[in-house]
Amino acid sequence: MSSSPGSSPLTHFDATGQAHMVNVGAKLETARVAVARGTIRMQPATLALIQSGSAKKGDVLGVARIAAIMASKRTADLIPLCHPIALTRVTVEFEVDAAASAVHCTARAETQGRTGVEMEALTAVQIGLLTIYDMCKAADRGMVMTDVRLLEKLGGKSGHWQADAARG
């Protein structure tokens, strides 16, 4: 571990290696945005159930959207060192990919604050995908959630960051 504060890129550890919540009190409030995406792959018959709306538990994507938004608001309760954030907007979109027999989930989280919303966007994607799994597991326990990642973040001292297009 680093012996001087600020010399390690791992900001959630102090100079002695102890976990701590990062002090964001001196940071400026700026518009913060994060976009994350992930995928759940499934059998074609399971995707057909989702598309037809005939899954046993109802409107799979509608319920998954609400679950994802709710989860983004609870991120600080789930991730130990995350700051509670007053989100100003969260959107969740699902894209059915028949060719890949998959559903892609994209979440966008926004706030006006002192710390970013990357974790909120990532949490929304994960819970959206888990909700799809939960609602369809009776038909397909072999679904695979994959490729969850941050696509873009804006705001704060580090400014704009976008995932390398070469990574996929």
PDB file of C-alpha atoms in Angstrom:
ATOM      1  CA  MET A   1       0.000   0.000   0.000  1.00  0.00           C
ATOM      2  CA  SER A   2       1.070   3.549  -0.615  1.00  0.00           C
ATOM      3  CA  SER A   3       2.571   5.491   2.263  1.00  0.00           C
ATOM      4  CA  SER A   4       1.332   8.915   1.239  1.00  0.00           C
ATOM      5  CA  PRO A   5      -2.268  10.032   0.756  1.00  0.00           C
ATOM      6  CA  GLY A   6      -3.276  10.623  -2.837  1.00  0.00           C
ATOM      7  CA  SER A   7      -0.456   8.589  -4.379  1.00  0.00           C
ATOM      8  CA  SER A   8      -2.624   5.513  -4.989  1.00  0.00           C
ATOM      9  CA  PRO A   9      -5.365   5.387  -7.618  1.00  0.00           C
ATOM     10  CA  LEU A  10      -7.449   3.403  -5.085  1.00  0.00           C
ATOM     11  CA  THR A  11      -9.162   6.318  -3.372  1.00  0.00           C
ATOM     12  CA  HIS A  12     -11.194   4.197  -0.948  1.00  0.00           C
ATOM     13  CA  PHE A  13      -8.070   3.329   1.084  1.00  0.00           C
ATOM     14  CA  ASP A  14      -6.125   5.666   3.345  1.00  0.00           C
ATOM     15  CA  ALA A  15      -2.334   5.808   3.698  1.00  0.00           C
ATOM     16  CA  THR A  16      -2.376   2.845   6.105  1.00  0.00           C
ATOM     17  CA  GLY A  17      -4.544   0.685   3.848  1.00  0.00           C
ATOM     18  CA  GLN A  18      -7.774   1.125   5.804  1.00  0.00           C
ATOM     19  CA  ALA A  19     -11.027   1.421   3.869  1.00  0.00           C
ATOM     20  CA  HIS A  20     -12.790   4.773   4.155  1.00  0.00           C
ATOM     21  CA  MET A  21     -15.452   6.822   2.455  1.00  0.00           C
ATOM     22  CA  VAL A  22     -13.826   9.394   0.187  1.00  0.00           C
ATOM     23  CA  ASN A  23     -14.241  12.997   1.346  1.00  0.00           C
ATOM     24  CA  VAL A  24     -16.073  14.850  -1.433  1.00  0.00           C
ATOM     25  CA  GLY A  25     -16.865  17.927   0.673  1.00  0.00           C
ATOM     26  CA  ALA A  26     -14.390  20.189  -1.125  1.00  0.00           C
ATOM     27  CA  LYS A  27     -15.457  19.135  -4.627  1.00  0.00           C
ATOM     28  CA  LEU A  28     -17.564  21.438  -6.751  1.00  0.00           C
ATOM     29  CA  GLU A  29     -21.119  20.506  -7.560  1.00  0.00           C
ATOM     30  CA  THR A  30     -21.369  19.811 -11.269  1.00  0.00           C
ATOM     31  CA  ALA A  31     -23.762  18.034 -13.578  1.00  0.00           C
ATOM     32  CA  ARG A  32     -22.834  14.335 -13.466  1.00  0.00           C
ATOM     33  CA  VAL A  33     -23.968  11.673 -15.919  1.00  0.00           C
ATOM     34  CA  ALA A  34     -23.094   8.001 -16.299  1.00  0.00           C
ATOM     35  CA  VAL A  35     -24.242   5.447 -18.867  1.00  0.00           C
ATOM     36  CA  ALA A  36     -23.847   1.692 -18.337  1.00  0.00           C
ATOM     37  CA  ARG A  37     -24.899  -1.335 -20.348  1.00  0.00           C
ATOM     38  CA  GLY A  38     -25.195  -5.090 -19.967  1.00  0.00           C
ATOM     39  CA  THR A  39     -26.735  -8.096 -21.666  1.00  0.00           C
ATOM     40  CA  ILE A  40     -28.674 -11.202 -20.714  1.00  0.00           C
ATOM     41  CA  ARG A  41     -28.569 -14.095 -23.163  1.00  0.00           C
ATOM     42  CA  MET A  42     -31.271 -16.752 -23.200  1.00  0.00           C
ATOM     43  CA  GLN A  43     -32.958 -19.463 -25.223  1.00  0.00           C
ATOM     44  CA  PRO A  44     -34.956 -18.179 -28.210  1.00  0.00           C
ATOM     45  CA  ALA A  45     -38.174 -19.530 -26.636  1.00  0.00           C
ATOM     46  CA  THR A  46     -37.534 -17.460 -23.506  1.00  0.00           C
ATOM     47  CA  LEU A  47     -36.998 -14.328 -25.572  1.00  0.00           C
ATOM     48  CA  ALA A  48     -40.256 -15.077 -27.393  1.00  0.00           C
ATOM     49  CA  LEU A  49     -42.059 -15.223 -24.017  1.00  0.00           C
ATOM     50  CA  ILE A  50     -40.655 -11.815 -23.102  1.00  0.00           C
ATOM     51  CA  GLN A  51     -41.612 -10.292 -26.451  1.00  0.00           C
ATOM     52  CA  SER A  52     -45.137 -11.713 -26.411  1.00  0.00           C
ATOM     53  CA  GLY A  53     -45.818 -10.558 -22.861  1.00  0.00           C
ATOM     54  CA  SER A  54     -46.948 -14.070 -21.959  1.00  0.00           C
ATOM     55  CA  ALA A  55     -44.370 -14.782 -19.269  1.00  0.00           C
ATOM     56  CA  LYS A  56     -46.032 -16.154 -16.096  1.00  0.00           C
ATOM     57  CA  LYS A  57     -45.091 -13.107 -14.038  1.00  0.00           C
ATOM     58  CA  GLY A  58     -46.295 -10.515 -16.579  1.00  0.00           C
ATOM     59  CA  ASP A  59     -44.559  -7.637 -18.376  1.00  0.00           C
ATOM     60  CA  VAL A  60     -40.935  -8.674 -17.879  1.00  0.00           C
ATOM     61  CA  LEU A  61     -39.273  -5.582 -19.311  1.00  0.00           C
ATOM     62  CA  GLY A  62     -41.684  -3.171 -17.626  1.00  0.00           C
ATOM     63  CA  VAL A  63     -41.057  -4.709 -14.218  1.00  0.00           C
ATOM     64  CA  ALA A  64     -37.287  -4.895 -14.882  1.00  0.00           C
ATOM     65  CA  ARG A  65     -37.255  -1.175 -15.780  1.00  0.00           C
ATOM     66  CA  ILE A  66     -38.916  -0.217 -12.490  1.00  0.00           C
ATOM     67  CA  ALA A  67     -36.599  -2.546 -10.531  1.00  0.00           C
ATOM     68  CA  ALA A  68     -33.537  -1.010 -12.208  1.00  0.00           C
ATOM     69  CA  ILE A  69     -34.639   2.541 -11.421  1.00  0.00           C
ATOM     70  CA  MET A  70     -35.438   1.619  -7.820  1.00  0.00           C
ATOM     71  CA  ALA A  71     -32.060  -0.097  -7.433  1.00  0.00           C
ATOM     72  CA  SER A  72     -30.174   2.947  -8.693  1.00  0.00           C
ATOM     73  CA  LYS A  73     -31.750   4.926  -5.844  1.00  0.00           C
ATOM     74  CA  ARG A  74     -30.550   2.329  -3.306  1.00  0.00           C
ATOM     75  CA  THR A  75     -26.942   2.001  -4.494  1.00  0.00           C
ATOM     76  CA  ALA A  76     -25.461   3.524  -1.333  1.00  0.00           C
ATOM     77  CA  ASP A  77     -27.321   0.875   0.702  1.00  0.00           C
ATOM     78  CA  LEU A  78     -25.753  -1.905  -1.375  1.00  0.00           C
ATOM     79  CA  ILE A  79     -22.165  -0.733  -1.975  1.00  0.00           C
ATOM     80  CA  PRO A  80     -20.497  -0.017   1.382  1.00  0.00           C
ATOM     81  CA  LEU A  81     -18.416   3.065   0.511  1.00  0.00           C
ATOM     82  CA  CYS A  82     -20.773   4.762  -1.972  1.00  0.00           C
ATOM     83  CA  HIS A  83     -22.139   8.178  -1.087  1.00  0.00           C
ATOM     84  CA  PRO A  84     -25.912   8.568  -1.017  1.00  0.00           C
ATOM     85  CA  ILE A  85     -26.730  10.620  -4.097  1.00  0.00           C
ATOM     86  CA  ALA A  86     -29.776  12.714  -4.912  1.00  0.00           C
ATOM     87  CA  LEU A  87     -30.433  11.450  -8.416  1.00  0.00           C
ATOM     88  CA  THR A  88     -32.123  13.936 -10.698  1.00  0.00           C
ATOM     89  CA  ARG A  89     -32.916  11.448 -13.462  1.00  0.00           C
ATOM     90  CA  VAL A  90     -32.561   7.743 -14.235  1.00  0.00           C
ATOM     91  CA  THR A  91     -33.573   6.156 -17.531  1.00  0.00           C
ATOM     92  CA  VAL A  92     -33.468   2.470 -18.378  1.00  0.00           C
ATOM     93  CA  GLU A  93     -33.903   1.122 -21.886  1.00  0.00           C
ATOM     94  CA  PHE A  94     -34.123  -2.470 -23.074  1.00  0.00           C
ATOM     95  CA  GLU A  95     -33.220  -3.592 -26.572  1.00  0.00           C
ATOM     96  CA  VAL A  96     -34.377  -7.013 -27.736  1.00  0.00           C
ATOM     97  CA  ASP A  97     -31.707  -8.643 -29.908  1.00  0.00           C
ATOM     98  CA  ALA A  98     -33.406 -11.547 -31.653  1.00  0.00           C
ATOM     99  CA  ALA A  99     -30.285 -12.506 -33.626  1.00  0.00           C
ATOM    100  CA  ALA A 100     -28.294 -13.013 -30.399  1.00  0.00           C
ATOM    101  CA  SER A 101     -31.305 -14.249 -28.402  1.00  0.00           C
ATOM    102  CA  ALA A 102     -30.565 -11.560 -25.840  1.00  0.00           C
ATOM    103  CA  VAL A 103     -31.812  -8.413 -24.175  1.00  0.00           C
ATOM    104  CA  HIS A 104     -29.469  -5.446 -23.758  1.00  0.00           C
ATOM    105  CA  CYS A 105     -30.070  -3.061 -20.864  1.00  0.00           C
ATOM    106  CA  THR A 106     -28.771   0.523 -20.920  1.00  0.00           C
ATOM    107  CA  ALA A 107     -29.101   2.761 -17.873  1.00  0.00           C
ATOM    108  CA  ARG A 108     -28.360   6.479 -17.621  1.00  0.00           C
ATOM    109  CA  ALA A 109     -28.075   8.128 -14.211  1.00  0.00           C
ATOM    110  CA  GLU A 110     -27.867  11.888 -13.653  1.00  0.00           C
ATOM    111  CA  THR A 111     -27.315  14.205 -10.695  1.00  0.00           C
ATOM    112  CA  GLN A 112     -26.101  17.654  -9.790  1.00  0.00           C
ATOM    113  CA  GLY A 113     -23.507  16.905  -7.150  1.00  0.00           C
ATOM    114  CA  ARG A 114     -19.996  16.363  -5.826  1.00  0.00           C
ATOM    115  CA  THR A 115     -19.485  12.756  -6.866  1.00  0.00           C
ATOM    116  CA  GLY A 116     -20.247  10.683  -9.920  1.00  0.00           C
ATOM    117  CA  VAL A 117     -23.127   8.353 -10.662  1.00  0.00           C
ATOM    118  CA  GLU A 118     -21.243   5.480 -12.269  1.00  0.00           C
ATOM    119  CA  MET A 119     -22.205   3.055  -9.512  1.00  0.00           C
ATOM    120  CA  GLU A 120     -25.858   4.027  -9.783  1.00  0.00           C
ATOM    121  CA  ALA A 121     -25.922   3.351 -13.535  1.00  0.00           C
ATOM    122  CA  LEU A 122     -24.073   0.038 -13.113  1.00  0.00           C
ATOM    123  CA  THR A 123     -26.370  -1.029 -10.274  1.00  0.00           C
ATOM    124  CA  ALA A 124     -29.425  -0.227 -12.379  1.00  0.00           C
ATOM    125  CA  VAL A 125     -28.144  -2.437 -15.209  1.00  0.00           C
ATOM    126  CA  GLN A 126     -27.295  -5.340 -12.899  1.00  0.00           C
ATOM    127  CA  ILE A 127     -30.675  -5.293 -11.148  1.00  0.00           C
ATOM    128  CA  GLY A 128     -32.540  -4.852 -14.428  1.00  0.00           C
ATOM    129  CA  LEU A 129     -30.844  -7.980 -15.785  1.00  0.00           C
ATOM    130  CA  LEU A 130     -31.360  -9.898 -12.523  1.00  0.00           C
ATOM    131  CA  THR A 131     -35.045  -9.041 -12.626  1.00  0.00           C
ATOM    132  CA  ILE A 132     -35.334 -10.449 -16.144  1.00  0.00           C
ATOM    133  CA  TYR A 133     -33.621 -13.596 -14.862  1.00  0.00           C
ATOM    134  CA  ASP A 134     -35.952 -13.821 -11.872  1.00  0.00           C
ATOM    135  CA  MET A 135     -39.068 -13.385 -13.946  1.00  0.00           C
ATOM    136  CA  CYS A 136     -37.997 -15.945 -16.582  1.00  0.00           C
ATOM    137  CA  LYS A 137     -36.038 -18.527 -14.564  1.00  0.00           C
ATOM    138  CA  ALA A 138     -38.931 -21.001 -14.548  1.00  0.00           C
ATOM    139  CA  ALA A 139     -38.592 -21.207 -18.342  1.00  0.00           C
ATOM    140  CA  ASP A 140     -34.787 -20.910 -18.632  1.00  0.00           C
ATOM    141  CA  ARG A 141     -32.360 -21.303 -15.708  1.00  0.00           C
ATOM    142  CA  GLY A 142     -29.387 -21.168 -18.100  1.00  0.00           C
ATOM    143  CA  MET A 143     -29.645 -17.459 -18.905  1.00  0.00           C
ATOM    144  CA  VAL A 144     -26.289 -15.663 -18.757  1.00  0.00           C
ATOM    145  CA  MET A 145     -25.752 -12.051 -17.734  1.00  0.00           C
ATOM    146  CA  THR A 146     -22.668 -10.622 -19.387  1.00  0.00           C
ATOM    147  CA  ASP A 147     -20.748  -7.578 -20.572  1.00  0.00           C
ATOM    148  CA  VAL A 148     -21.883  -5.225 -17.803  1.00  0.00           C
ATOM    149  CA  ARG A 149     -19.759  -2.112 -18.095  1.00  0.00           C
ATOM    150  CA  LEU A 150     -19.587   1.632 -17.912  1.00  0.00           C
ATOM    151  CA  LEU A 151     -19.929   3.196 -21.360  1.00  0.00           C
ATOM    152  CA  GLU A 152     -19.577   6.860 -20.513  1.00  0.00           C
ATOM    153  CA  LYS A 153     -19.301   9.365 -17.657  1.00  0.00           C
ATOM    154  CA  LEU A 154     -19.493  13.137 -17.733  1.00  0.00           C
ATOM    155  CA  GLY A 155     -18.859  15.779 -15.118  1.00  0.00           C
ATOM    156  CA  GLY A 156     -16.530  16.387 -12.248  1.00  0.00           C
ATOM    157  CA  LYS A 157     -12.827  17.112 -12.220  1.00  0.00           C
ATOM    158  CA  SER A 158     -11.985  14.178 -14.503  1.00  0.00           C
ATOM    159  CA  GLY A 159     -14.464  15.416 -17.106  1.00  0.00           C
ATOM    160  CA  HIS A 160     -15.695  13.241 -19.940  1.00  0.00           C
ATOM    161  CA  TRP A 161     -14.710   9.584 -20.228  1.00  0.00           C
ATOM    162  CA  GLN A 162     -15.950   7.161 -22.859  1.00  0.00           C
ATOM    163  CA  ALA A 163     -15.297   3.424 -23.159  1.00  0.00           C
ATOM    164  CA  ASP A 164     -12.742   2.484 -25.753  1.00  0.00           C
ATOM    165  CA  ALA A 165     -14.624   1.460 -28.869  1.00  0.00           C
ATOM    166  CA  ALA A 166     -12.007  -1.224 -29.490  1.00  0.00           C
ATOM    167  CA  ARG A 167     -13.169  -3.082 -26.356  1.00  0.00           C
ATOM    168  CA  GLY A 168     -16.579  -3.708 -27.857  1.00  0.00           C
TER     169      GLY A 168
END
